[in-house]
mmCIF file of C-alpha atoms and ligand atoms in Angstrom:
data_model
loop_
_atom_site.group_PDB
_atom_site.id
_atom_site.type_symbol
_atom_site.label_atom_id
_atom_site.label_comp_id
_atom_site.label_asym_id
_atom_site.label_seq_id
_atom_site.Cartn_x
_atom_site.Cartn_y
_atom_site.Cartn_z
ATOM 1 C CA MET G 25 0.311 24.791 -0.653
ATOM 2 C CA LYS G 26 2.715 22.596 1.337
ATOM 3 C CA ILE G 27 3.814 19.479 -0.501
ATOM 4 C CA ALA G 28 5.873 16.490 0.653
ATOM 5 C CA VAL G 29 7.804 14.540 -2.010
ATOM 6 C CA TYR G 30 8.876 10.922 -1.549
ATOM 7 C CA GLY G 31 10.562 8.228 -3.627
ATOM 8 C CA GLN G 32 12.424 5.012 -2.825
ATOM 9 C CA TYR G 33 14.724 4.690 -5.805
ATOM 10 C CA TYR G 34 16.876 6.834 -8.036
ATOM 11 C CA LYS G 35 16.792 5.443 -11.576
ATOM 12 C CA ASP G 36 17.523 6.783 -15.064
ATOM 13 C CA ASN G 37 14.109 8.355 -15.405
ATOM 14 C CA THR G 38 13.931 9.886 -11.897
ATOM 15 C CA GLU G 39 15.529 13.117 -13.038
ATOM 16 C CA ASP G 40 13.012 13.608 -15.805
ATOM 17 C CA ILE G 41 10.117 13.008 -13.385
ATOM 18 C CA ILE G 42 11.522 15.348 -10.717
ATOM 19 C CA ILE G 43 12.118 18.105 -13.288
ATOM 20 C CA LYS G 44 8.485 17.921 -14.366
ATOM 21 C CA VAL G 45 7.172 17.760 -10.797
ATOM 22 C CA LEU G 46 9.300 20.646 -9.518
ATOM 23 C CA GLU G 47 8.398 22.787 -12.501
ATOM 24 C CA VAL G 48 4.684 22.449 -11.808
ATOM 25 C CA LEU G 49 5.092 22.901 -8.034
ATOM 26 C CA ASN G 50 7.355 25.956 -8.408
ATOM 27 C CA ASN G 51 5.029 27.545 -10.963
ATOM 28 C CA HIS G 52 2.358 27.408 -8.280
ATOM 29 C CA ASN G 53 4.665 28.653 -5.489
ATOM 30 C CA ALA G 54 4.294 25.451 -3.509
ATOM 31 C CA GLU G 55 6.337 24.935 -0.337
ATOM 32 C CA ILE G 56 8.222 21.681 -0.902
ATOM 33 C CA ALA G 57 9.824 19.220 1.542
ATOM 34 C CA PHE G 58 11.585 15.958 0.617
ATOM 35 C CA GLU G 59 11.878 12.648 2.454
ATOM 36 C CA THR G 60 15.479 12.574 3.759
ATOM 37 C CA ASN G 61 16.856 9.477 1.957
ATOM 38 C CA PHE G 62 15.330 10.454 -1.363
ATOM 39 C CA TYR G 63 16.640 13.997 -0.896
ATOM 40 C CA ASN G 64 20.168 12.723 -0.196
ATOM 41 C CA VAL G 65 20.181 10.653 -3.399
ATOM 42 C CA LEU G 66 18.994 13.651 -5.399
ATOM 43 C CA ILE G 67 21.782 15.751 -3.837
ATOM 44 C CA GLU G 68 24.419 13.034 -4.493
ATOM 45 C CA ASN G 69 23.406 13.043 -8.125
ATOM 46 C CA ASN G 70 23.847 16.828 -8.218
ATOM 47 C CA PHE G 71 20.279 17.199 -9.058
ATOM 48 C CA LEU G 72 19.051 19.858 -6.641
ATOM 49 C CA ASN G 73 20.770 23.235 -6.619
ATOM 50 C CA ILE G 74 18.893 24.752 -3.703
ATOM 51 C CA THR G 75 18.262 23.267 -0.281
ATOM 52 C CA TYR G 76 14.864 22.023 0.797
ATOM 53 C CA PRO G 77 13.466 21.037 4.190
ATOM 54 C CA THR G 78 13.345 17.272 4.802
ATOM 55 C CA PHE G 79 11.473 14.725 6.921
ATOM 56 C CA ALA G 80 12.917 11.348 7.903
ATOM 57 C CA SER G 81 9.942 9.501 9.359
ATOM 58 C CA HIS G 82 6.224 9.707 9.986
ATOM 59 C CA LYS G 83 7.041 11.457 13.250
ATOM 60 C CA GLU G 84 8.763 14.287 11.376
ATOM 61 C CA LEU G 85 6.008 14.688 8.809
ATOM 62 C CA GLU G 86 3.722 17.348 10.222
ATOM 63 C CA SER G 87 0.016 17.147 9.512
ATOM 64 C CA GLY G 88 0.212 20.676 7.993
ATOM 65 C CA PHE G 89 1.064 19.265 4.540
ATOM 66 C CA ASP G 90 -1.620 19.578 1.861
ATOM 67 C CA MET G 91 -0.385 16.763 -0.351
ATOM 68 C CA PHE G 92 2.090 13.850 -0.297
ATOM 69 C CA ILE G 93 3.543 13.012 -3.712
ATOM 70 C CA SER G 94 4.897 9.481 -4.102
ATOM 71 C CA ILE G 95 7.224 8.857 -7.056
ATOM 72 C CA GLY G 96 7.592 5.163 -7.845
ATOM 73 C CA GLY G 97 5.438 2.081 -8.223
ATOM 74 C CA ASP G 98 2.744 0.551 -6.046
ATOM 75 C CA GLY G 99 5.426 -0.555 -3.551
ATOM 76 C CA THR G 100 6.429 3.067 -3.055
ATOM 77 C CA MET G 101 2.765 4.011 -2.517
ATOM 78 C CA LEU G 102 2.479 1.331 0.174
ATOM 79 C CA ARG G 103 5.536 2.823 1.876
ATOM 80 C CA ALA G 104 4.111 6.342 1.452
ATOM 81 C CA ALA G 105 1.074 5.284 3.485
ATOM 82 C CA THR G 106 3.382 4.445 6.424
ATOM 83 C CA PHE G 107 4.559 8.078 6.469
ATOM 84 C CA VAL G 108 1.082 9.569 6.241
ATOM 85 C CA ARG G 109 -0.815 7.220 8.597
ATOM 86 C CA ASP G 110 -3.633 9.090 10.344
ATOM 87 C CA LYS G 111 -2.544 12.567 9.259
ATOM 88 C CA ASN G 112 -5.249 12.914 6.600
ATOM 89 C CA ILE G 113 -2.747 14.127 3.984
ATOM 90 C CA PRO G 114 -3.919 13.055 0.500
ATOM 91 C CA ILE G 115 -1.390 10.874 -1.372
ATOM 92 C CA LEU G 116 -0.813 11.351 -5.094
ATOM 93 C CA GLY G 117 1.096 8.569 -6.847
ATOM 94 C CA ILE G 118 3.251 9.223 -9.903
ATOM 95 C CA ASN G 119 3.905 5.891 -11.564
ATOM 96 C CA ALA G 120 7.550 5.194 -12.367
ATOM 97 C CA GLY G 121 6.984 1.470 -12.052
ATOM 98 C CA ARG G 122 5.197 -1.245 -13.954
ATOM 99 C CA LEU G 123 1.665 -1.998 -12.836
ATOM 100 C CA GLY G 124 0.512 1.247 -11.186
ATOM 101 C CA PHE G 125 -2.725 0.223 -9.501
ATOM 102 C CA LEU G 126 -2.135 2.687 -6.679
ATOM 103 C CA ALA G 127 0.300 5.063 -8.385
ATOM 104 C CA THR G 128 -2.000 6.095 -11.189
ATOM 105 C CA VAL G 129 -0.497 9.268 -12.702
ATOM 106 C CA GLN G 130 1.676 8.265 -15.643
ATOM 107 C CA GLN G 131 4.938 10.146 -16.254
ATOM 108 C CA GLU G 132 3.702 11.596 -19.520
ATOM 109 C CA ASP G 133 0.643 13.053 -17.759
ATOM 110 C CA ILE G 134 2.483 14.919 -14.979
ATOM 111 C CA GLU G 135 2.294 18.337 -16.656
ATOM 112 C CA LYS G 136 -1.375 17.827 -17.493
ATOM 113 C CA LEU G 137 -2.633 16.405 -14.181
ATOM 114 C CA LEU G 138 -0.407 17.820 -11.433
ATOM 115 C CA PRO G 139 -1.615 21.448 -11.861
ATOM 116 C CA LEU G 140 -5.141 20.181 -11.101
ATOM 117 C CA ILE G 141 -4.227 19.800 -7.414
ATOM 118 C CA PHE G 142 -3.955 23.580 -7.159
ATOM 119 C CA THR G 143 -7.445 24.090 -8.551
ATOM 120 C CA LYS G 144 -8.749 21.164 -6.485
ATOM 121 C CA GLU G 145 -9.950 19.348 -9.629
ATOM 122 C CA TYR G 146 -9.595 15.887 -8.180
ATOM 123 C CA LYS G 147 -11.506 13.458 -6.000
ATOM 124 C CA ILE G 148 -10.377 11.639 -2.904
ATOM 125 C CA SER G 149 -10.634 7.876 -2.785
ATOM 126 C CA SER G 150 -10.584 6.889 0.901
ATOM 127 C CA ARG G 151 -9.006 3.528 1.610
ATOM 128 C CA THR G 152 -9.478 1.190 4.576
ATOM 129 C CA LEU G 153 -6.388 0.071 6.486
ATOM 130 C CA LEU G 154 -5.773 -2.909 8.749
ATOM 131 C CA SER G 155 -3.932 -2.988 12.063
ATOM 132 C CA LEU G 156 -2.296 -5.965 13.735
ATOM 133 C CA ASN G 157 -2.017 -6.544 17.456
ATOM 134 C CA TYR G 158 -0.776 -9.395 19.597
ATOM 135 C CA GLU G 159 0.454 -9.871 23.113
ATOM 136 C CA GLY G 160 4.091 -8.917 23.525
ATOM 137 C CA LYS G 161 4.078 -6.686 20.449
ATOM 138 C CA ASP G 162 7.320 -4.767 20.413
ATOM 139 C CA LYS G 163 7.275 -0.974 20.301
ATOM 140 C CA GLU G 164 9.980 -1.224 17.611
ATOM 141 C CA LEU G 165 7.444 -2.854 15.316
ATOM 142 C CA GLU G 166 5.526 0.397 15.131
ATOM 143 C CA ASP G 167 6.483 0.756 11.471
ATOM 144 C CA LEU G 168 4.648 -2.451 10.694
ATOM 145 C CA ASP G 169 1.475 -1.167 12.215
ATOM 146 C CA TYR G 170 -0.845 -0.489 9.308
ATOM 147 C CA ALA G 171 -1.556 -2.352 6.085
ATOM 148 C CA LEU G 172 -3.150 -0.700 3.058
ATOM 149 C CA ASN G 173 -3.230 -3.943 1.064
ATOM 150 C CA GLU G 174 -3.276 -6.906 3.407
ATOM 151 C CA VAL G 175 -2.073 -8.747 6.482
ATOM 152 C CA THR G 176 -0.710 -12.196 5.592
ATOM 153 C CA VAL G 177 0.395 -15.134 7.718
ATOM 154 C CA SER G 178 2.593 -17.713 6.034
ATOM 155 C CA ARG G 179 4.986 -20.594 6.718
ATOM 156 C CA LYS G 180 8.624 -20.037 7.629
ATOM 157 C CA ASP G 181 11.660 -22.325 7.140
ATOM 158 C CA THR G 182 9.521 -25.258 6.080
ATOM 159 C CA THR G 183 7.809 -26.682 3.041
ATOM 160 C CA SER G 184 5.112 -28.221 5.213
ATOM 161 C CA MET G 185 1.844 -26.365 5.501
ATOM 162 C CA ILE G 186 0.651 -24.415 8.512
ATOM 163 C CA THR G 187 -2.728 -24.567 10.206
ATOM 164 C CA ILE G 188 -4.463 -21.236 10.715
ATOM 165 C CA GLU G 189 -7.263 -21.317 13.258
ATOM 166 C CA THR G 190 -9.529 -18.420 12.346
ATOM 167 C CA ARG G 191 -12.207 -16.673 14.423
ATOM 168 C CA LEU G 192 -14.478 -13.821 13.332
ATOM 169 C CA ASN G 193 -15.832 -11.664 16.182
ATOM 170 C CA GLY G 194 -14.968 -14.559 18.497
ATOM 171 C CA ASP G 195 -16.875 -17.176 16.448
ATOM 172 C CA TYR G 196 -14.903 -20.092 15.032
ATOM 173 C CA LEU G 197 -14.686 -19.993 11.209
ATOM 174 C CA ASN G 198 -12.183 -22.597 10.063
ATOM 175 C CA SER G 199 -8.735 -24.070 10.527
ATOM 176 C CA TYR G 200 -7.111 -23.485 7.157
ATOM 177 C CA TRP G 201 -4.414 -26.029 6.264
ATOM 178 C CA ALA G 202 -2.461 -24.043 3.713
ATOM 179 C CA ASP G 203 0.726 -22.156 2.853
ATOM 180 C CA GLY G 204 -0.831 -19.106 4.478
ATOM 181 C CA LEU G 205 -3.837 -16.849 4.805
ATOM 182 C CA ILE G 206 -4.437 -13.315 3.513
ATOM 183 C CA ILE G 207 -6.719 -10.766 5.147
ATOM 184 C CA SER G 208 -7.158 -8.207 2.402
ATOM 185 C CA THR G 209 -8.664 -4.734 2.255
ATOM 186 C CA PRO G 210 -10.581 -3.656 -0.882
ATOM 187 C CA THR G 211 -7.343 -1.921 -2.012
ATOM 188 C CA GLY G 212 -5.370 -5.146 -1.560
ATOM 189 C CA SER G 213 -7.996 -7.205 -3.379
ATOM 190 C CA THR G 214 -6.198 -6.537 -6.685
ATOM 191 C CA GLY G 215 -2.823 -7.570 -5.185
ATOM 192 C CA TYR G 216 -1.764 -10.847 -3.522
ATOM 193 C CA SER G 217 -5.340 -11.887 -2.757
ATOM 194 C CA LEU G 218 -6.278 -11.731 -6.459
ATOM 195 C CA SER G 219 -3.307 -13.973 -7.327
ATOM 196 C CA CYS G 220 -4.708 -16.518 -4.844
ATOM 197 C CA GLY G 221 -8.159 -16.536 -6.438
ATOM 198 C CA GLY G 222 -9.782 -13.804 -4.325
ATOM 199 C CA PRO G 223 -12.484 -11.481 -5.705
ATOM 200 C CA ILE G 224 -11.855 -7.887 -6.729
ATOM 201 C CA LEU G 225 -13.586 -5.326 -4.477
ATOM 202 C CA THR G 226 -14.053 -1.721 -5.516
ATOM 203 C CA PRO G 227 -12.234 0.584 -3.060
ATOM 204 C CA ASP G 228 -15.401 2.002 -1.477
ATOM 205 C CA VAL G 229 -16.850 -1.372 -0.431
ATOM 206 C CA ASN G 230 -17.048 -1.857 3.357
ATOM 207 C CA SER G 231 -15.695 -5.390 3.307
ATOM 208 C CA LEU G 232 -12.551 -7.455 3.768
ATOM 209 C CA VAL G 233 -11.548 -10.691 2.072
ATOM 210 C CA VAL G 234 -10.175 -13.769 3.815
ATOM 211 C CA THR G 235 -8.191 -15.629 1.140
ATOM 212 C CA PRO G 236 -6.280 -18.868 1.799
ATOM 213 C CA ILE G 237 -2.907 -19.313 0.039
ATOM 214 C CA ALA G 238 -2.821 -22.692 -1.703
ATOM 215 C CA PRO G 239 -5.135 -24.483 0.769
ATOM 216 C CA HIS G 240 -4.890 -28.264 0.818
ATOM 217 C CA ASN G 241 -8.607 -28.509 1.572
ATOM 218 C CA LEU G 242 -9.824 -27.777 -1.945
ATOM 219 C CA ASN G 243 -13.194 -26.617 -0.625
ATOM 220 C CA ALA G 244 -11.610 -23.692 1.278
ATOM 221 C CA ARG G 245 -12.614 -20.570 -0.677
ATOM 222 C CA PRO G 246 -12.066 -16.817 -0.372
ATOM 223 C CA LEU G 247 -14.657 -15.281 1.942
ATOM 224 C CA VAL G 248 -15.951 -11.695 1.936
ATOM 225 C CA ILE G 249 -16.729 -10.340 5.408
ATOM 226 C CA PRO G 250 -17.838 -6.951 6.833
ATOM 227 C CA ASP G 251 -14.885 -4.664 7.472
ATOM 228 C CA ASP G 252 -15.867 -4.079 11.118
ATOM 229 C CA THR G 253 -15.117 -7.733 11.923
ATOM 230 C CA ASP G 254 -12.502 -8.478 14.585
ATOM 231 C CA ILE G 255 -10.364 -11.240 13.105
ATOM 232 C CA GLU G 256 -8.331 -13.593 15.279
ATOM 233 C CA LEU G 257 -5.714 -15.947 13.839
ATOM 234 C CA ILE G 258 -3.642 -18.579 15.634
ATOM 235 C CA VAL G 259 -1.029 -20.413 13.573
ATOM 236 C CA SER G 260 0.307 -23.848 14.421
ATOM 237 C CA SER G 261 3.237 -25.376 12.563
ATOM 238 C CA ARG G 262 6.060 -27.919 12.797
ATOM 239 C CA GLU G 263 8.385 -24.943 13.107
ATOM 240 C CA GLU G 264 8.615 -22.608 16.082
ATOM 241 C CA GLN G 265 7.821 -19.488 14.122
ATOM 242 C CA HIS G 266 5.759 -18.323 11.173
ATOM 243 C CA LEU G 267 5.802 -15.154 9.096
ATOM 244 C CA VAL G 268 3.425 -12.215 9.316
ATOM 245 C CA SER G 269 3.474 -9.492 6.705
ATOM 246 C CA LEU G 270 1.767 -6.141 6.416
ATOM 247 C CA ASP G 271 2.004 -5.081 2.760
ATOM 248 C CA SER G 272 5.757 -5.239 1.935
ATOM 249 C CA ARG G 273 6.943 -5.505 5.538
ATOM 250 C CA ILE G 274 7.545 -8.877 7.133
ATOM 251 C CA ILE G 275 8.447 -10.319 10.573
ATOM 252 C CA ALA G 276 8.687 -13.746 12.215
ATOM 253 C CA ILE G 277 6.367 -14.482 15.150
ATOM 254 C CA ASP G 278 6.161 -17.478 17.504
ATOM 255 C CA VAL G 279 3.523 -20.028 16.579
ATOM 256 C CA GLU G 280 0.398 -20.182 18.762
ATOM 257 C CA THR G 281 0.466 -16.384 19.159
ATOM 258 C CA LYS G 282 -3.037 -14.930 19.039
ATOM 259 C CA LEU G 283 -3.050 -12.328 16.232
ATOM 260 C CA CYS G 284 -5.815 -9.722 16.259
ATOM 261 C CA ILE G 285 -6.518 -7.946 13.001
ATOM 262 C CA LYS G 286 -9.030 -5.168 12.545
ATOM 263 C CA LYS G 287 -9.609 -2.076 10.478
ATOM 264 C CA THR G 288 -8.151 1.178 11.741
ATOM 265 C CA ASP G 289 -10.350 4.096 12.751
ATOM 266 C CA PHE G 290 -8.736 6.295 10.086
ATOM 267 C CA LYS G 291 -8.332 5.959 6.320
ATOM 268 C CA ILE G 292 -5.711 6.763 3.727
ATOM 269 C CA HIS G 293 -6.868 9.261 1.124
ATOM 270 C CA LEU G 294 -5.659 8.702 -2.429
ATOM 271 C CA VAL G 295 -5.931 11.466 -5.024
ATOM 272 C CA GLU G 296 -8.013 10.361 -7.987
ATOM 273 C CA PHE G 297 -8.234 12.384 -11.174
ATOM 274 C CA PRO G 298 -11.335 12.074 -13.353
ATOM 275 C CA GLN G 299 -9.161 10.550 -16.110
ATOM 276 C CA GLU G 300 -7.699 7.901 -13.786
ATOM 277 C CA LYS G 301 -10.651 6.422 -11.890
ATOM 278 C CA PHE G 302 -10.384 2.959 -10.296
ATOM 279 C CA LEU G 303 -12.543 1.354 -13.000
ATOM 280 C CA ASP G 304 -10.333 2.840 -15.739
ATOM 281 C CA THR G 305 -7.234 1.509 -13.990
ATOM 282 C CA LEU G 306 -8.844 -1.897 -13.535
ATOM 283 C CA ARG G 307 -9.860 -2.129 -17.188
ATOM 284 C CA LYS G 308 -6.429 -1.011 -18.384
ATOM 285 C CA LYS G 309 -4.327 -3.171 -16.064
ATOM 286 C CA LEU G 310 -6.395 -6.321 -16.505
ATOM 287 C CA LEU G 311 -6.613 -5.733 -20.262
ATOM 288 C CA TRP G 312 -10.406 -5.948 -20.216
ATOM 289 C CA GLY G 313 -11.797 -5.255 -23.661
ATOM 290 C CA GLU G 314 -8.526 -6.244 -25.365
ATOM 291 C CA ASP G 315 -9.841 -9.666 -26.302
ATOM 292 C CA LYS G 316 -10.867 -9.099 -29.906
ATOM 293 C CA ARG G 317 -13.431 -11.924 -29.742
ATOM 294 C CA ASN G 318 -15.804 -9.712 -27.733
HETATM 295 N N1 NAD P 23 1.833 -13.597 -5.724
HETATM 296 C C1 NAD P 23 1.500 -12.316 -5.624
HETATM 297 O O1 NAD P 23 0.690 -11.766 -6.386
HETATM 298 C C2 NAD P 23 2.093 -11.504 -4.524
HETATM 299 C C3 NAD P 23 2.988 -12.073 -3.622
HETATM 300 C C4 NAD P 23 3.482 -11.256 -2.608
HETATM 301 C C5 NAD P 23 3.082 -9.923 -2.509
HETATM 302 N N2 NAD P 23 2.219 -9.423 -3.419
HETATM 303 C C6 NAD P 23 1.726 -8.036 -3.328
HETATM 304 O O2 NAD P 23 2.824 -7.153 -3.296
HETATM 305 C C7 NAD P 23 2.568 -6.158 -2.345
HETATM 306 C C8 NAD P 23 3.866 -5.582 -1.902
HETATM 307 O O3 NAD P 23 4.376 -4.857 -2.993
HETATM 308 P P1 NAD P 23 5.929 -4.718 -3.251
HETATM 309 O O4 NAD P 23 6.136 -3.693 -4.282
HETATM 310 O O5 NAD P 23 6.617 -4.579 -1.955
HETATM 311 O O6 NAD P 23 6.287 -6.149 -3.813
HETATM 312 P P2 NAD P 23 6.769 -6.576 -5.291
HETATM 313 O O7 NAD P 23 7.903 -5.730 -5.720
HETATM 314 O O8 NAD P 23 6.925 -8.075 -5.267
HETATM 315 O O9 NAD P 23 5.535 -6.182 -6.215
HETATM 316 C C9 NAD P 23 4.328 -6.846 -6.150
HETATM 317 C C10 NAD P 23 3.405 -6.462 -7.291
HETATM 318 O O10 NAD P 23 2.125 -6.265 -6.718
HETATM 319 C C11 NAD P 23 1.561 -5.089 -7.254
HETATM 320 N N3 NAD P 23 0.649 -4.508 -6.294
HETATM 321 C C12 NAD P 23 0.920 -4.018 -5.053
HETATM 322 N N4 NAD P 23 -0.210 -3.540 -4.497
HETATM 323 C C13 NAD P 23 -1.208 -3.743 -5.397
HETATM 324 C C14 NAD P 23 -2.590 -3.473 -5.400
HETATM 325 N N5 NAD P 23 -3.202 -2.925 -4.367
HETATM 326 N N6 NAD P 23 -3.300 -3.801 -6.506
HETATM 327 C C15 NAD P 23 -2.704 -4.359 -7.556
HETATM 328 N N7 NAD P 23 -1.403 -4.667 -7.615
HETATM 329 C C16 NAD P 23 -0.664 -4.358 -6.540
HETATM 330 C C17 NAD P 23 2.738 -4.194 -7.569
HETATM 331 O O11 NAD P 23 2.403 -3.267 -8.591
HETATM 332 C C18 NAD P 23 3.767 -5.182 -8.042
HETATM 333 O O12 NAD P 23 3.653 -5.400 -9.422
HETATM 334 C C19 NAD P 23 1.823 -6.866 -1.245
HETATM 335 O O13 NAD P 23 1.066 -5.981 -0.478
HETATM 336 C C20 NAD P 23 0.981 -7.851 -2.036
HETATM 337 O O14 NAD P 23 -0.321 -7.374 -2.347
HETATM 338 C C21 NAD P 23 1.718 -10.177 -4.426
HETATM 339 N N1 ATP P 24 11.797 7.325 -7.943
HETATM 340 C C1 ATP P 24 11.847 6.520 -9.006
HETATM 341 N N2 ATP P 24 12.408 6.941 -10.148
HETATM 342 C C2 ATP P 24 12.450 6.139 -11.224
HETATM 343 N N3 ATP P 24 11.989 4.901 -11.280
HETATM 344 C C3 ATP P 24 11.430 4.402 -10.172
HETATM 345 C C4 ATP P 24 11.310 5.192 -8.984
HETATM 346 N N4 ATP P 24 10.683 4.453 -8.045
HETATM 347 C C5 ATP P 24 10.414 3.272 -8.629
HETATM 348 N N5 ATP P 24 10.854 3.236 -9.904
HETATM 349 C C6 ATP P 24 10.730 2.110 -10.839
HETATM 350 O O1 ATP P 24 9.610 1.361 -10.509
HETATM 351 C C7 ATP P 24 9.967 0.030 -10.125
HETATM 352 C C8 ATP P 24 8.986 -0.462 -9.099
HETATM 353 O O2 ATP P 24 8.893 0.397 -8.016
HETATM 354 P P1 ATP P 24 8.168 -0.025 -6.666
HETATM 355 O O3 ATP P 24 8.983 -0.993 -5.894
HETATM 356 O O4 ATP P 24 7.748 1.237 -6.007
HETATM 357 O O5 ATP P 24 6.860 -0.701 -7.201
HETATM 358 P P2 ATP P 24 6.354 -2.196 -7.381
HETATM 359 O O6 ATP P 24 5.645 -2.598 -6.153
HETATM 360 O O7 ATP P 24 7.424 -3.065 -7.891
HETATM 361 O O8 ATP P 24 5.193 -1.902 -8.386
HETATM 362 P P3 ATP P 24 5.013 -1.888 -9.917
HETATM 363 O O9 ATP P 24 4.753 -3.309 -10.333
HETATM 364 O O10 ATP P 24 3.816 -0.994 -10.055
HETATM 365 O O11 ATP P 24 6.224 -1.331 -10.554
HETATM 366 C C9 ATP P 24 11.400 0.177 -9.678
HETATM 367 O O12 ATP P 24 12.134 -0.994 -9.765
HETATM 368 C C10 ATP P 24 11.883 1.203 -10.679
HETATM 369 O O13 ATP P 24 12.182 0.628 -11.912
#
């Protein structure tokens, strides 16, 4: 089995995690390659005593890998998706962070769960992605291309609100007067959108959520739409530019630019172990059932 290993940070507990991961992978004679920056930090910390092949970008990650292991929090998983893109390589998230909605394997479970990838005792949870297009889009922005959680427009360099003219499949929906607007996938529905009052969608639902950020029109509400909808946004503002983000990545764009958002024709495949299903994660992270009154 060919396995890619990725992490963004080197912290106190990284060594412990890597030891456990490498032990399982080596016991199963896996072929291992590391993401270049992560590899360099491991080398600097005298952690690896043999050399491994590396990959520096999505272009260098061949589709021949059987699994992509992400070591970190949900932010690292979002970044992992930008390496994998349309290559159909399943992503397994080991949670070194706090929340762990996407990175679901806890450190203490590595030895128990990781061997299951070699016996194929896991399920794949396929996740919808969003793409953003607009006239004049720079080739350099390729890395921003796909969002696993959400595409967000928001105000820049001003406290005054922006107006977001929104069309669905060409039909006018609304002009939101707000701090911003979130177009969320089911995966992203437990992220920023949830904090702005959006509903939670289970990952397999074929829908998107349009969630305004602090709208001044109090009757503007989150809206669930089919995920094959072509969404068009045009922002107007007192400033010349506004922000657009795809997951953790952000850029400034001129106001009045027509932004086209739609789902991609490929999905990201997350590894899901029977012990760590979405509903279990949801219950645990949102502390459902912890209220002793019920
Ligand atoms: N007010 C908010 O809730 C808010 C604001 C900005 C961004 N975000 C979220 O943060 C994401 C970027 O993550 P980051 O690590 O770069 O930023 P970050 O370091 O600010 O972390 C954001 C938090 O969101 C959580 N998160 C990310 N994706 C999630 C998901 N699908 N379900 C549940 N929780 C999730 C992370 O675990 C983390 O605790 C964005 O895609 C957005 O969903 C949330
Ligand atoms: N490779 C790693 N080794 C050890 N700790 C890590 C590693 N990657 C991330 N962490 C820990 O997890 C924290 C969060 O990581 P990351 O930015 O990936 O996630 P996040 O989006 O903040 O999500 P979460 O809320 O789930 O932690 C880091 O600040 C760090 O403490």
